[in-house]
């Protein structure tokens, strides 16, 4: 039961309390770039859930079963980047084949998942916190879920703001940044949860 409790704490902490975008400020490029429409934001969140969860599992296994036994842990960043790049290529091929409209809507931001610091940050955090395989996968899933929650909320707010009377100097990215800042402040309220 203790392990289930620990995994639940990781799930809540990584998705809400230590939200990768709103408290760690990782992954801001797709967060600000793809959050214009809820459907596109949800698609990006779904792609990130798949990539981060799978890369957490693969990177954790490679680290635990190859890098540590061979005492070459100094190569972890390079290995993790290669794993992430391969997974993003796989996701890109699947989306291009089966979900062409989402593939076109994500545009340049889909290949940017490869360089998304949130994906690499999760793999490095798993190693830094000495998570086992299951905890790494849960942390990866929870972090990606937190990213999806944040980007979908921002996209919904941006869709609503299109019809609001926003002063001209705040139109566009300034109001988006103010909104993201207010979301970050709101998510700080969850810090006392655990």
CSV table of C-alpha atoms in Angstrom, one decimal:
chain,number,residue,atom,x,y,z
A,1,UNK,CA,0.0,0.0,0.0
A,2,UNK,CA,2.9,2.3,0.7
A,3,UNK,CA,4.1,2.1,-3.0
A,4,UNK,CA,0.6,3.0,-4.2
A,5,UNK,CA,0.6,6.0,-1.9
A,6,UNK,CA,4.0,7.1,-3.2
A,7,UNK,CA,2.9,6.8,-6.8
A,8,UNK,CA,-0.3,8.8,-6.0
A,9,UNK,CA,1.8,11.5,-4.5
A,10,UNK,CA,4.1,11.6,-7.6
A,11,UNK,CA,1.0,11.7,-9.8
A,12,UNK,CA,-0.6,14.7,-8.0
A,13,UNK,CA,2.7,16.5,-7.4
A,14,UNK,CA,4.0,16.3,-10.9
A,15,UNK,CA,0.7,17.1,-12.6
A,16,UNK,CA,-0.7,19.9,-10.5
A,17,UNK,CA,1.7,21.1,-7.7
A,18,UNK,CA,5.0,21.1,-9.6
A,19,UNK,CA,3.4,21.7,-13.0
A,20,UNK,CA,6.1,21.6,-15.6
A,21,UNK,CA,5.0,24.7,-17.4
A,22,UNK,CA,3.5,26.9,-14.7
A,23,UNK,CA,6.0,26.2,-11.8
A,24,UNK,CA,9.2,24.9,-13.6
A,25,UNK,CA,8.8,27.0,-16.8
A,26,UNK,CA,9.8,24.1,-19.0
A,27,UNK,CA,8.1,23.7,-22.4
A,28,UNK,CA,7.0,27.3,-22.9
A,29,UNK,CA,7.6,27.3,-26.6
A,30,UNK,CA,4.8,24.8,-27.5
A,31,UNK,CA,2.7,26.1,-24.5
A,32,UNK,CA,2.5,29.6,-26.0
A,33,UNK,CA,2.6,28.6,-29.7
A,34,UNK,CA,0.0,25.8,-29.8
A,35,UNK,CA,-2.5,27.2,-27.4
A,36,UNK,CA,-4.6,29.1,-29.8
A,37,UNK,CA,-7.3,26.5,-30.3
A,38,UNK,CA,-8.4,23.9,-27.7
A,39,UNK,CA,-8.4,21.0,-30.2
A,40,UNK,CA,-4.9,21.7,-31.3
A,41,UNK,CA,-3.8,22.1,-27.7
A,42,UNK,CA,-5.4,18.8,-26.7
A,43,UNK,CA,-3.7,17.1,-29.6
A,44,UNK,CA,-0.3,18.5,-28.6
A,45,UNK,CA,-1.0,17.4,-25.0
A,46,UNK,CA,-1.9,13.9,-26.2
A,47,UNK,CA,1.2,13.6,-28.3
A,48,UNK,CA,3.3,14.8,-25.3
A,49,UNK,CA,1.6,12.3,-23.0
A,50,UNK,CA,2.6,9.5,-25.3
A,51,UNK,CA,6.2,10.8,-25.9
A,52,UNK,CA,7.0,11.7,-22.3
A,53,UNK,CA,5.5,8.5,-20.8
A,54,UNK,CA,7.3,6.3,-23.3
A,55,UNK,CA,10.5,8.2,-23.1
A,56,UNK,CA,10.5,8.0,-19.3
A,57,UNK,CA,10.2,4.2,-19.5
A,58,UNK,CA,12.8,3.8,-22.2
A,59,UNK,CA,15.2,6.3,-20.7
A,60,UNK,CA,14.8,4.8,-17.3
A,61,UNK,CA,15.5,1.3,-18.6
A,62,UNK,CA,18.5,2.4,-20.6
A,63,UNK,CA,19.9,4.3,-17.6
A,64,UNK,CA,19.3,1.4,-15.1
A,65,UNK,CA,20.3,-1.5,-17.2
A,66,UNK,CA,23.0,-0.1,-19.6
A,67,UNK,CA,24.5,3.2,-18.4
A,68,UNK,CA,24.8,2.4,-14.7
A,69,UNK,CA,26.3,-1.2,-15.1
A,70,UNK,CA,28.8,0.1,-17.7
A,71,UNK,CA,29.6,3.1,-15.5
A,72,UNK,CA,28.9,5.5,-18.4
A,73,UNK,CA,26.2,7.6,-16.7
A,74,UNK,CA,27.9,10.8,-18.0
A,75,UNK,CA,26.3,10.0,-21.4
A,76,UNK,CA,22.8,10.2,-20.0
A,77,UNK,CA,21.9,13.5,-21.6
A,78,UNK,CA,23.0,12.4,-25.1
A,79,UNK,CA,21.3,9.1,-24.8
A,80,UNK,CA,18.0,10.6,-23.5
A,81,UNK,CA,18.0,13.1,-26.4
A,82,UNK,CA,18.5,10.3,-28.9
A,83,UNK,CA,15.6,8.3,-27.3
A,84,UNK,CA,13.3,11.4,-27.4
A,85,UNK,CA,14.2,12.2,-31.0
A,86,UNK,CA,13.4,8.6,-32.1
A,87,UNK,CA,10.1,8.6,-30.2
A,88,UNK,CA,9.1,12.0,-31.7
A,89,UNK,CA,9.8,10.7,-35.2
A,90,UNK,CA,7.6,7.7,-34.5
A,91,UNK,CA,4.7,10.0,-33.2
A,92,UNK,CA,5.2,12.3,-36.3
A,93,UNK,CA,4.9,9.3,-38.6
A,94,UNK,CA,1.8,8.0,-36.8
A,95,UNK,CA,0.1,11.4,-36.9
A,96,UNK,CA,0.9,12.0,-40.5
A,97,UNK,CA,-0.5,8.6,-41.5
A,98,UNK,CA,-3.7,8.4,-39.3
A,99,UNK,CA,-4.5,12.0,-38.1
A,100,UNK,CA,-3.5,14.2,-41.0
A,101,UNK,CA,-5.5,17.3,-39.8
A,102,UNK,CA,-3.9,17.2,-36.3
A,103,UNK,CA,-0.5,16.7,-38.0
A,104,UNK,CA,-1.0,19.8,-40.1
A,105,UNK,CA,-2.5,21.8,-37.2
A,106,UNK,CA,0.6,21.1,-35.0
A,107,UNK,CA,2.9,22.1,-37.8
A,108,UNK,CA,6.4,23.0,-36.8
A,109,UNK,CA,5.6,22.4,-33.1
A,110,UNK,CA,5.5,18.6,-33.5
A,111,UNK,CA,9.2,18.3,-34.4
A,112,UNK,CA,9.9,20.8,-31.6
A,113,UNK,CA,8.8,18.1,-29.1
A,114,UNK,CA,12.3,16.7,-29.7
A,115,UNK,CA,13.9,19.9,-28.4
A,116,UNK,CA,11.2,20.5,-25.8
A,117,UNK,CA,13.1,20.9,-22.5
A,118,UNK,CA,10.1,19.5,-20.6
A,119,UNK,CA,10.6,16.1,-22.2
A,120,UNK,CA,14.3,16.0,-21.4
A,121,UNK,CA,13.6,17.5,-18.0
A,122,UNK,CA,11.4,14.7,-17.0
A,123,UNK,CA,14.0,12.0,-18.0
A,124,UNK,CA,16.7,13.9,-16.0
A,125,UNK,CA,14.4,14.4,-13.0
A,126,UNK,CA,13.6,10.7,-12.9
A,127,UNK,CA,17.4,10.0,-12.7
A,128,UNK,CA,18.0,12.8,-10.2
A,129,UNK,CA,15.2,11.6,-7.8
A,130,UNK,CA,16.3,7.9,-8.2
A,131,UNK,CA,12.9,6.8,-9.4
A,132,UNK,CA,12.4,3.2,-10.3
A,133,UNK,CA,10.8,2.1,-13.5
A,134,UNK,CA,7.2,2.4,-12.4
A,135,UNK,CA,7.8,5.7,-10.6
A,136,UNK,CA,9.5,7.0,-13.7
A,137,UNK,CA,6.6,6.1,-15.9
A,138,UNK,CA,4.1,7.6,-13.4
A,139,UNK,CA,6.2,10.8,-13.1
A,140,UNK,CA,6.4,11.1,-16.9
A,141,UNK,CA,2.7,10.5,-17.4
A,142,UNK,CA,1.8,13.0,-14.6
A,143,UNK,CA,4.1,15.6,-15.9
A,144,UNK,CA,2.7,15.3,-19.4
A,145,UNK,CA,-0.8,15.3,-18.0
A,146,UNK,CA,0.0,18.6,-16.1
A,147,UNK,CA,1.3,20.1,-19.4
A,148,UNK,CA,-1.9,19.0,-21.1
A,149,UNK,CA,-4.1,20.5,-18.4
A,150,UNK,CA,-2.2,23.8,-18.5
A,151,UNK,CA,-2.2,24.1,-22.3
A,152,UNK,CA,-5.9,23.2,-22.7
A,153,UNK,CA,-6.8,25.8,-20.0
A,154,UNK,CA,-4.7,28.5,-21.7
A,155,UNK,CA,-6.2,27.6,-25.1
A,156,UNK,CA,-9.7,27.8,-23.7
A,157,UNK,CA,-9.0,31.2,-22.2
A,158,UNK,CA,-7.4,32.4,-25.5
A,159,UNK,CA,-10.4,31.4,-27.4
A,160,UNK,CA,-12.6,33.3,-25.1
A,161,UNK,CA,-10.3,36.4,-25.2
A,162,UNK,CA,-10.8,36.6,-29.0
A,163,UNK,CA,-14.2,38.0,-28.4
A,164,UNK,CA,-13.3,40.3,-25.5
A,165,UNK,CA,-12.5,44.0,-25.8
A,166,UNK,CA,-8.8,43.9,-24.9
A,167,UNK,CA,-6.8,47.2,-25.1
A,168,UNK,CA,-4.8,47.4,-28.3
A,169,UNK,CA,-1.4,47.4,-26.5
A,170,UNK,CA,-2.3,44.1,-24.8
A,171,UNK,CA,-3.6,42.3,-27.8
A,172,UNK,CA,-1.7,39.2,-29.0
A,173,UNK,CA,1.2,37.8,-26.9
A,174,UNK,CA,1.1,40.4,-24.1
A,175,UNK,CA,-2.3,39.3,-22.9
A,176,UNK,CA,-1.3,35.6,-23.3
A,177,UNK,CA,1.7,36.1,-21.1
A,178,UNK,CA,-0.3,37.9,-18.5
A,179,UNK,CA,-2.9,35.1,-18.6
A,180,UNK,CA,-0.1,32.5,-18.3
A,181,UNK,CA,1.3,34.4,-15.3
A,182,UNK,CA,-2.0,34.5,-13.6
A,183,UNK,CA,-2.4,30.8,-14.2
A,184,UNK,CA,1.0,30.2,-12.6
A,185,UNK,CA,-0.1,32.2,-9.6
A,186,UNK,CA,-3.3,30.2,-9.4
A,187,UNK,CA,-1.5,26.9,-9.5
A,188,UNK,CA,0.8,28.1,-6.7
A,189,UNK,CA,-2.3,27.7,-4.5
A,190,UNK,CA,-2.0,23.9,-4.9
A,191,UNK,CA,1.4,23.9,-3.2
A,192,UNK,CA,-0.1,23.3,0.2
A,193,UNK,CA,-2.0,20.3,-1.1
A,194,UNK,CA,0.7,17.8,-0.2
